[in-house]
Coordinates of C-alpha atoms and ligand atoms in Angstrom, one line a residue:
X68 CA -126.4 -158.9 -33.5
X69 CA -129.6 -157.6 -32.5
X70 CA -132.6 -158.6 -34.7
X71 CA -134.7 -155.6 -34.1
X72 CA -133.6 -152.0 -33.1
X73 CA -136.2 -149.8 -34.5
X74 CA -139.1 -148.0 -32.9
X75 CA -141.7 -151.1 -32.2
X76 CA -145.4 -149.5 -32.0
X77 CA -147.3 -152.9 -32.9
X78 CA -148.2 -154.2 -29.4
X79 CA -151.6 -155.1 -29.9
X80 CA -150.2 -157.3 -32.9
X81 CA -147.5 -159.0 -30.3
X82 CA -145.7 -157.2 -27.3
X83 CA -142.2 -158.5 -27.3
X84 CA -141.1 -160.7 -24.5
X85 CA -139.7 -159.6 -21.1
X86 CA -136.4 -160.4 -19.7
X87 CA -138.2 -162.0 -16.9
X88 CA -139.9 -163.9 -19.1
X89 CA -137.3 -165.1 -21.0
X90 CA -135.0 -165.5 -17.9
X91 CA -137.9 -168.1 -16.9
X92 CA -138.5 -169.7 -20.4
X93 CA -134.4 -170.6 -20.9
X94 CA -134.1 -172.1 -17.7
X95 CA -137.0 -174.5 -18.7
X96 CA -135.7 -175.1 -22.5
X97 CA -133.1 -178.1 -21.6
X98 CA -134.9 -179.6 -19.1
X99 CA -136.0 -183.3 -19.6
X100 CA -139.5 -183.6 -17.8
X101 CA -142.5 -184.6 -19.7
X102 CA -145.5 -183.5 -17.0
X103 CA -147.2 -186.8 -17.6
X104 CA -144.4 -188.9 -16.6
X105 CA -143.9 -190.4 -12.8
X106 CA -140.8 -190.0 -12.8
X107 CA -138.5 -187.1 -10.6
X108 CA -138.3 -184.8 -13.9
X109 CA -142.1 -185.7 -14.9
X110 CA -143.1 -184.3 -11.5
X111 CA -141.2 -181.4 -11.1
X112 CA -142.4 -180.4 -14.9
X113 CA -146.0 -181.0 -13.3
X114 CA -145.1 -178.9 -10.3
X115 CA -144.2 -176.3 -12.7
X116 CA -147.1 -176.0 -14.2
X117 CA -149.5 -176.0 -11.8
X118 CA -147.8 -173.5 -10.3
X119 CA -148.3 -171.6 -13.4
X120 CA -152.1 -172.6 -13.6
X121 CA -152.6 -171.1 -9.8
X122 CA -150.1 -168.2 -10.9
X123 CA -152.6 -167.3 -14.1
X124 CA -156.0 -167.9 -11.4
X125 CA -154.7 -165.6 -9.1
X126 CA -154.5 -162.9 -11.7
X127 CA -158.1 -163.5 -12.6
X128 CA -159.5 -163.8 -9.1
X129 CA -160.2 -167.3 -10.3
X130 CA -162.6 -169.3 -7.7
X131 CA -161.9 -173.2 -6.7
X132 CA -164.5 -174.5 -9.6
X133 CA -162.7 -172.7 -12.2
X134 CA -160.6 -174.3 -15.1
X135 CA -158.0 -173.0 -16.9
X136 CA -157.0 -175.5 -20.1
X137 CA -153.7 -174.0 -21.6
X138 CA -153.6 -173.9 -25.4
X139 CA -151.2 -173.1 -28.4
X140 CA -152.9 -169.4 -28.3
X141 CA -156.2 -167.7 -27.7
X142 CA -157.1 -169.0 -31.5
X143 CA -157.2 -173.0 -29.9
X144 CA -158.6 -171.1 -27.3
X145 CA -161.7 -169.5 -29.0
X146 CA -162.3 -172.3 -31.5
X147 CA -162.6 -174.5 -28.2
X148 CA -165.0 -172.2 -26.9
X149 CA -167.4 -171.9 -29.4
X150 CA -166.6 -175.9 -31.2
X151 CA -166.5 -177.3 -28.1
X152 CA -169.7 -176.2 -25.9
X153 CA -171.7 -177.2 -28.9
X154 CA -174.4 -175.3 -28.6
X155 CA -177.7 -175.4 -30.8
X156 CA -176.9 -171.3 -31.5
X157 CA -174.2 -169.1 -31.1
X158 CA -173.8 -165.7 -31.3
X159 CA -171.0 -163.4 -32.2
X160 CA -170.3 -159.8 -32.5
X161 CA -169.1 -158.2 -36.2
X162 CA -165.9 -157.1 -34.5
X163 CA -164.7 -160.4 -33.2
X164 CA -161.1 -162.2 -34.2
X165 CA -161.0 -164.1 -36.9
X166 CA -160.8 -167.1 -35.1
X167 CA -164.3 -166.5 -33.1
X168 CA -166.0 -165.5 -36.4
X169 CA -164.7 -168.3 -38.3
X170 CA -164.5 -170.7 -35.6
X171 CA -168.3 -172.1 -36.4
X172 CA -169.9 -172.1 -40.0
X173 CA -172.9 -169.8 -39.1
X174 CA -173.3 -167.9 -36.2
X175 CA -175.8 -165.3 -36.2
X176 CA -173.8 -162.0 -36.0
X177 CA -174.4 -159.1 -33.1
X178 CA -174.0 -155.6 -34.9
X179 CA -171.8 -152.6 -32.9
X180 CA -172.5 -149.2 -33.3
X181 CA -170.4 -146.3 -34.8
X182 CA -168.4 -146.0 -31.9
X183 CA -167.4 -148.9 -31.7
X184 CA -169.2 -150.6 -29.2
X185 CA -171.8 -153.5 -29.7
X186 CA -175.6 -152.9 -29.9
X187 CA -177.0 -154.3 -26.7
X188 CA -180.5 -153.5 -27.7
X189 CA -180.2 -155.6 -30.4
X190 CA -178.7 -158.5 -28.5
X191 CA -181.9 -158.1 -26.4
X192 CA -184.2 -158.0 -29.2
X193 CA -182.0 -160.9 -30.9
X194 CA -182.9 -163.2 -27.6
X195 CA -186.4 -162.5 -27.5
X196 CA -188.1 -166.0 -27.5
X197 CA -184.9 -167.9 -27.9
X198 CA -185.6 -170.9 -27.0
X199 CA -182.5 -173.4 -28.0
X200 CA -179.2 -173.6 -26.0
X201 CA -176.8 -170.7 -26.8
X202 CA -173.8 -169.3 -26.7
X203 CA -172.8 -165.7 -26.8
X204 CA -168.9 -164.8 -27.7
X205 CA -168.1 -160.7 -27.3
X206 CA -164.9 -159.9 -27.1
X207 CA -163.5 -157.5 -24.0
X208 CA -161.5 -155.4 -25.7
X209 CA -161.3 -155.1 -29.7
X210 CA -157.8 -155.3 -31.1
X211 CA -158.0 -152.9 -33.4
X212 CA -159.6 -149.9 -31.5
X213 CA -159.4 -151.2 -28.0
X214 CA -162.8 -150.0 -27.4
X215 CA -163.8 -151.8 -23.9
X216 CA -167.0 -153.6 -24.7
X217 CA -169.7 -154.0 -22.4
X218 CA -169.4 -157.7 -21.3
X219 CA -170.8 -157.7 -17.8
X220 CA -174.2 -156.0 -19.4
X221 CA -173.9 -158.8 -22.2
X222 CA -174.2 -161.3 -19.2
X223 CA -176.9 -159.6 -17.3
X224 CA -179.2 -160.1 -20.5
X225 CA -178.1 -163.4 -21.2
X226 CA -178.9 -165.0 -18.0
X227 CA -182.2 -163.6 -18.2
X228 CA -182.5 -165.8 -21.1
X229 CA -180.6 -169.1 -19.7
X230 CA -177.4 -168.4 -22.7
X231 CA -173.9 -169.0 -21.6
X232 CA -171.1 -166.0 -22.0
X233 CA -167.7 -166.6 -23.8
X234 CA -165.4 -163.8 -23.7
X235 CA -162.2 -163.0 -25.7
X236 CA -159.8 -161.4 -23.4
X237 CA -156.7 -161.5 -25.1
X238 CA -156.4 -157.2 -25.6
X239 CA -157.8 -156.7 -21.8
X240 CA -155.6 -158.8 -19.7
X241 CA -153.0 -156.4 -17.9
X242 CA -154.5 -153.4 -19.6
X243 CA -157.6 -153.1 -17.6
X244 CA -158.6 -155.0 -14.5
X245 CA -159.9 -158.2 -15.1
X246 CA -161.9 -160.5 -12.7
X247 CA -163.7 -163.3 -13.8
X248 CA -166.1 -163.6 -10.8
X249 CA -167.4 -160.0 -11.3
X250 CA -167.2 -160.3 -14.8
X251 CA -169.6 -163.4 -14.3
X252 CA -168.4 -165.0 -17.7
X253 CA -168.7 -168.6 -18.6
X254 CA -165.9 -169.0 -20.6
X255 CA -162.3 -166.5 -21.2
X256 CA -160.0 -166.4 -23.6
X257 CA -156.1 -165.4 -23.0
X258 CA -152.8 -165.0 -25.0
X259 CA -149.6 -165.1 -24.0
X260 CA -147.9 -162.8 -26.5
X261 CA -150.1 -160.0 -25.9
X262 CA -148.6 -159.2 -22.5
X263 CA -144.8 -160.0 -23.2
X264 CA -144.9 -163.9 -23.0
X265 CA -144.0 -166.3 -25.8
X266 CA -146.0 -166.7 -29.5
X267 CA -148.0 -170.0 -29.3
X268 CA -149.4 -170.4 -25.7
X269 CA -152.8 -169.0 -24.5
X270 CA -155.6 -170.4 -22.1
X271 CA -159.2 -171.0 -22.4
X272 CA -160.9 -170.3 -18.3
X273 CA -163.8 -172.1 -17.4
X274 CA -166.2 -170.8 -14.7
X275 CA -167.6 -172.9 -12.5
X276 CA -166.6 -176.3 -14.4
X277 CA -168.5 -174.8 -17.2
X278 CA -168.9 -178.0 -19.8
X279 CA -166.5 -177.5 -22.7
X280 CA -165.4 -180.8 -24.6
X281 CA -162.2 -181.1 -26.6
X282 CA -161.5 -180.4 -29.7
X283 CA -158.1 -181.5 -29.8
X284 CA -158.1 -185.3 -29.0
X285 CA -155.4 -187.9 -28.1
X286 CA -153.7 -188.4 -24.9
X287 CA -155.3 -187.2 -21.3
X288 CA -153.2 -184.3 -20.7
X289 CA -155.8 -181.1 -19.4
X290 CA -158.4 -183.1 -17.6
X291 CA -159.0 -185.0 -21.0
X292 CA -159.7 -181.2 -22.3
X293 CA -156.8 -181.0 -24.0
X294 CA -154.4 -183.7 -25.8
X295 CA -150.6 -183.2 -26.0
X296 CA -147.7 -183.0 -24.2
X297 CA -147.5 -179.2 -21.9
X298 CA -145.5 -176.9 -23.2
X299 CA -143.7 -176.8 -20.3
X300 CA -141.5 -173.6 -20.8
X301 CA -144.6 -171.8 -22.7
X302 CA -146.6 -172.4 -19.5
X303 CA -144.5 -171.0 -17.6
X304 CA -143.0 -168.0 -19.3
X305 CA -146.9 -167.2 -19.8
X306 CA -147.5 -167.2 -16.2
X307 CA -144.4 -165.3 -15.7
X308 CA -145.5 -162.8 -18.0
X309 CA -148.9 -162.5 -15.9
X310 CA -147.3 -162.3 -12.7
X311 CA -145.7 -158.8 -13.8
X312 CA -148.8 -157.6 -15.3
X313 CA -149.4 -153.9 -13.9
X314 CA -152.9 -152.5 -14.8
X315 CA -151.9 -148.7 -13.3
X316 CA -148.1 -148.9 -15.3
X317 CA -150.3 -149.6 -18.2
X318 CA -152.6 -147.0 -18.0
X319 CA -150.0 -144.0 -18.1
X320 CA -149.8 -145.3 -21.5
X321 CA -152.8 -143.0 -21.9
X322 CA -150.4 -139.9 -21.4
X323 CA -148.4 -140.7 -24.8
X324 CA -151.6 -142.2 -27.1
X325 CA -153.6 -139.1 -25.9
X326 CA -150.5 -136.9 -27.0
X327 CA -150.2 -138.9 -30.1
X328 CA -153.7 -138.2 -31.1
X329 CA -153.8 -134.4 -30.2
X330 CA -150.5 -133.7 -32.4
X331 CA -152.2 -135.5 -34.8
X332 CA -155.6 -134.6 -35.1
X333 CA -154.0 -130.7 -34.8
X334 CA -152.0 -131.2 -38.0
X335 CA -154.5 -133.0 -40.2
X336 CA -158.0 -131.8 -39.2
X337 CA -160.0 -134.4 -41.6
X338 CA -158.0 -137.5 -39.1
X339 CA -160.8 -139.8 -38.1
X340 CA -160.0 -141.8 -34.6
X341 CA -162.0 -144.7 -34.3
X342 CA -163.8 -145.3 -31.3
X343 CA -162.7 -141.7 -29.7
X344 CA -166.0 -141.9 -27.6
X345 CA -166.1 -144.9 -26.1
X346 CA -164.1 -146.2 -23.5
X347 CA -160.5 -147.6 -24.8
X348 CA -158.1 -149.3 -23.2
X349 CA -154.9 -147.0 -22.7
X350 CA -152.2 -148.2 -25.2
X351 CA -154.5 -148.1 -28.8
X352 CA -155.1 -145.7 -30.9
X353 CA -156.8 -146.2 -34.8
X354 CA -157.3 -143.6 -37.0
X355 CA -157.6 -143.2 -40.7
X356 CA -156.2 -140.1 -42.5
X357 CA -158.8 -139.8 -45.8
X358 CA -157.0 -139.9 -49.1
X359 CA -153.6 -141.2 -47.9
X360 CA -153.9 -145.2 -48.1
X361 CA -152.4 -147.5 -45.2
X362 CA -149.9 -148.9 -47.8
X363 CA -148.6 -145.1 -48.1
X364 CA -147.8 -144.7 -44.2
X365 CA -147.0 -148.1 -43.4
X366 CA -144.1 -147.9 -45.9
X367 CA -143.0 -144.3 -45.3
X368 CA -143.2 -145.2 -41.5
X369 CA -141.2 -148.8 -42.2
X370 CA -138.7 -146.9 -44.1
X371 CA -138.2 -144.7 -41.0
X372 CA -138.1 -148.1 -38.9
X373 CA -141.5 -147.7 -37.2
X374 CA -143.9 -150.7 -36.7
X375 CA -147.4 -150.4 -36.5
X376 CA -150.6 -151.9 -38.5
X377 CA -153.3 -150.8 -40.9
X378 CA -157.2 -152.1 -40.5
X379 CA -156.7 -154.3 -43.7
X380 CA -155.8 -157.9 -43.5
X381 CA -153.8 -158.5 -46.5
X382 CA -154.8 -161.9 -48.2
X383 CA -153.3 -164.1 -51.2
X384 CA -152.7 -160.8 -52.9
X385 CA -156.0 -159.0 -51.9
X386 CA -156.3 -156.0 -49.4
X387 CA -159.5 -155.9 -47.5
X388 CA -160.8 -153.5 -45.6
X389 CA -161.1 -153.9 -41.8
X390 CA -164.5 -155.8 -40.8
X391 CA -164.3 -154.1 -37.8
X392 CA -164.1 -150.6 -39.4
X393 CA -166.6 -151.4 -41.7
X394 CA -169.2 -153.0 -38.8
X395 CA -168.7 -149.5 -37.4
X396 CA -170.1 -147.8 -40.5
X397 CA -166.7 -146.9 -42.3
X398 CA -166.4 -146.3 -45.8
X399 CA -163.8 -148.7 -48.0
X400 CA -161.6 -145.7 -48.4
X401 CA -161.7 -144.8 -44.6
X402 CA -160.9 -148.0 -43.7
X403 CA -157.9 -148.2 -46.8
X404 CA -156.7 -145.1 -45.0
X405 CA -156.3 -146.3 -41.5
X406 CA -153.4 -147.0 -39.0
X407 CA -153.1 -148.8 -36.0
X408 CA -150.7 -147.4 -33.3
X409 CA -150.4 -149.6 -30.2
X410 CA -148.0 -148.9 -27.1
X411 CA -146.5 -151.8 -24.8
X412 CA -144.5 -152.1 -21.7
X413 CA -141.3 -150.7 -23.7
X414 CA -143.0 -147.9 -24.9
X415 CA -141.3 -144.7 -23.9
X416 CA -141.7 -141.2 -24.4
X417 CA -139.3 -140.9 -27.2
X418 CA -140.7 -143.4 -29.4
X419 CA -143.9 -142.1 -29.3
X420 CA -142.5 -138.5 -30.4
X421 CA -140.3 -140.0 -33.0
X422 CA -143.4 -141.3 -34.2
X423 CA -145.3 -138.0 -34.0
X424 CA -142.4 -136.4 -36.1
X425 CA -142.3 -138.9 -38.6
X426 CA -145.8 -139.0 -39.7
X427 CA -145.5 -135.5 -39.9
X428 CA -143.1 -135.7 -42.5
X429 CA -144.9 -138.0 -44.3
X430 CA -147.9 -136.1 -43.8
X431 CA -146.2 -132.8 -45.1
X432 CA -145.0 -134.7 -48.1
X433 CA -148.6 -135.9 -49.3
X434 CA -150.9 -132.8 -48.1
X435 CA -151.0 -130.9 -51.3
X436 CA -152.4 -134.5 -53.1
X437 CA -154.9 -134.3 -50.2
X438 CA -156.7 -131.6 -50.3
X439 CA -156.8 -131.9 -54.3
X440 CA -158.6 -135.3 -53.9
Ligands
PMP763 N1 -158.1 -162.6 -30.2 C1 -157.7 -161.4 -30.2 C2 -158.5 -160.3 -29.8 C3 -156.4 -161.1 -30.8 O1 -156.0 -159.9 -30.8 C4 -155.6 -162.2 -31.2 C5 -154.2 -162.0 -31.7 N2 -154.2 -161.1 -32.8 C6 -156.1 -163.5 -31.1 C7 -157.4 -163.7 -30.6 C8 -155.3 -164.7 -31.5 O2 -154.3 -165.0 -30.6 P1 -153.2 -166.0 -30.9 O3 -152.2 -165.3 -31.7 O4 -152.6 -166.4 -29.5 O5 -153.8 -167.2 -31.5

């Protein structure tokens, strides 16, 4: 029986595995090799993952100094970042993951501006005089609005004043092109199931042996940088996954989100699309129709079999409003009215039309209620 056949729009939340991927991953599932073993299976688990490791480098344009530590997700992955450098300050932007801005007690937040894209003046201005060892952690692309930030800039400022760079690159990786050397980051961040590999495996890089301790301890597994046995088929369905990353595929996404938005925006003047200005990556698209709550869509949308996300993390009973929508100046109710719409590699066409014409019979059934409020 197949466990999901309705129209899957949620991407940024998890794009489903490949068939390559897959393909790779069950080939791996029976096999007996622990990587740390000497034996014949030990060794060839260890060849597999290093090949993996080179497979992942290549993608990045990796140099020879660079380490990549696999993880259980880019959430080991941040908290690894920012725990393990321990730094005397670090500082993180409003619209970061939850598991950057919760990672460390107090970091000293970076504000972003109404478009969606973080104040640099105010990272300059937040470095003046800084004197103590820091580390800054911007994310390249935000999940909710995938406005591209502006992380090479957020390097050039921070080596005038001797901080190290930590970027989250789980939303950019195989939806724009990503180099680490030109980037000039210290530290990246990357997930697995963003880019149709397995739940639970992700990677912190390393530039130039950058000094990150552990924060998981135990066995020597990871240069010491990591304790626990590899996850052998995790490793290398992720790499698998990365090997069939296609920036210019991705970006005719753009064709169907900018479609998406047009029909939309056409229908309900008063839409509000967040972070229409700046530069987005290709597949996103976040916008909040005032007076019609998330819940409202999200169910008539369910009920039609659609997936996609609101900007409120739902919490022991609580709805809040998006952090991100708010650090961009949105009202409570904006952000209570917003929907995220993400496309992946099985996006076609058709879905995104189905789509179009559902919210347009959910938005044809609440209208009158809309204009009254
Ligand atoms: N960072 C970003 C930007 C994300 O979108 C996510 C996933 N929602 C994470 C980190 C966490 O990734 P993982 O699920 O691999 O822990």
């Amino acid at each position: 029986m197949e466990l999901f056949n309705g129209t899957y729009l949620d991407h940024n939340a998890t794009s489903p595995l490949k068939p390559a991927v897959r393909e790779s991953m069950l080939e791996l599932l029976g096999f007996p090799g622990n990587a740390s073993s000497v034996h014949k299976a030990g060794r060839e688990a260890r060849r597999r993952i290093e090949g993996a490791r080179q497979t992942i480098a290549k993608q990045l344009n990796c140099g020879p100094k660079d380490v990549i530590v696999f993880t259980s997700g880019a959430t080991e992955a941040n908290n690894m970042a920012l725990r393990g450098a321990e730094m005397e300050r670090v500082i993180v932007s409003a619209i970061e993951h939850p598991s950057v801005l919760q990672a460390l007690p107090h970091p000293d937040i970076l504000p972003v501006l109404p478009g969606g894209v973080i104040d640099l003046a105010a990272l300059d201005k937040m470095l003046e005089g800084n004197t103590r060892q820091t580390l800054i952690s911007v994310m390249l692309v935000n999940n909710e609005t995938g406005v591209i930030q502006p992380v090479e800039e957020v390097v050039r400022i921070a080596r005038k004043r001797g901080a190290l760079v930590h970027t989250d690159a789980v939303q950019a990786f195989g939806r724009m092109p990503l180099d680490i050397q030109k980037l000039g980051v210290d530290m990246l961040t990357l997930s697995a199931h963003k880019i149709g590999g397995p739940q639970g495996m992700g990677c912190l890089v390393m530039a130039n042996c950058a000094t990150v301790g552990p924060i998981l301890r135990g066995g020597n597994q990871e240069k010491n940088l990591r304790a626990g046995t590899e996850n052998l088929a995790g490793i290398v369905g992720f790499a698998t996954a990365a090997e069939q990353l296609d920036v210019k595929e991705f970006h005719k996404l753009g064709v169907l989100r900018d479609k998406l938005e047009a029909e939309l925006k056409a229908l309900a003047p008063s839409l509000r699309i967040f972070g229409f200005e700046a530069p987005r990556v290709h597949n996103t698209s976040m916008f909040a129709l005032p007076g019609a709550p998330s819940e409202t869509q999200l169910i008539a949308l369910d009920l039609a079999g659609i997936c996609v996300s609101n900007g409120s993390a739902c919490s022991s009973g609580t709805v809040k409003p998006s952090h991100v929508l708010k650090a961009m100046g949105a009202s409570d109710a904006e952000a209570g009215s917003s929907l995220r719409v993400s496309l992946g590699w099985n996006t076609h066409a058709k879905d995104v039309e189905f789509f179009i014409a559902k919210w347009t019979e959910m938005y044809n059934r609440i209208k009158s209620r809309l204009s009254a409020a």
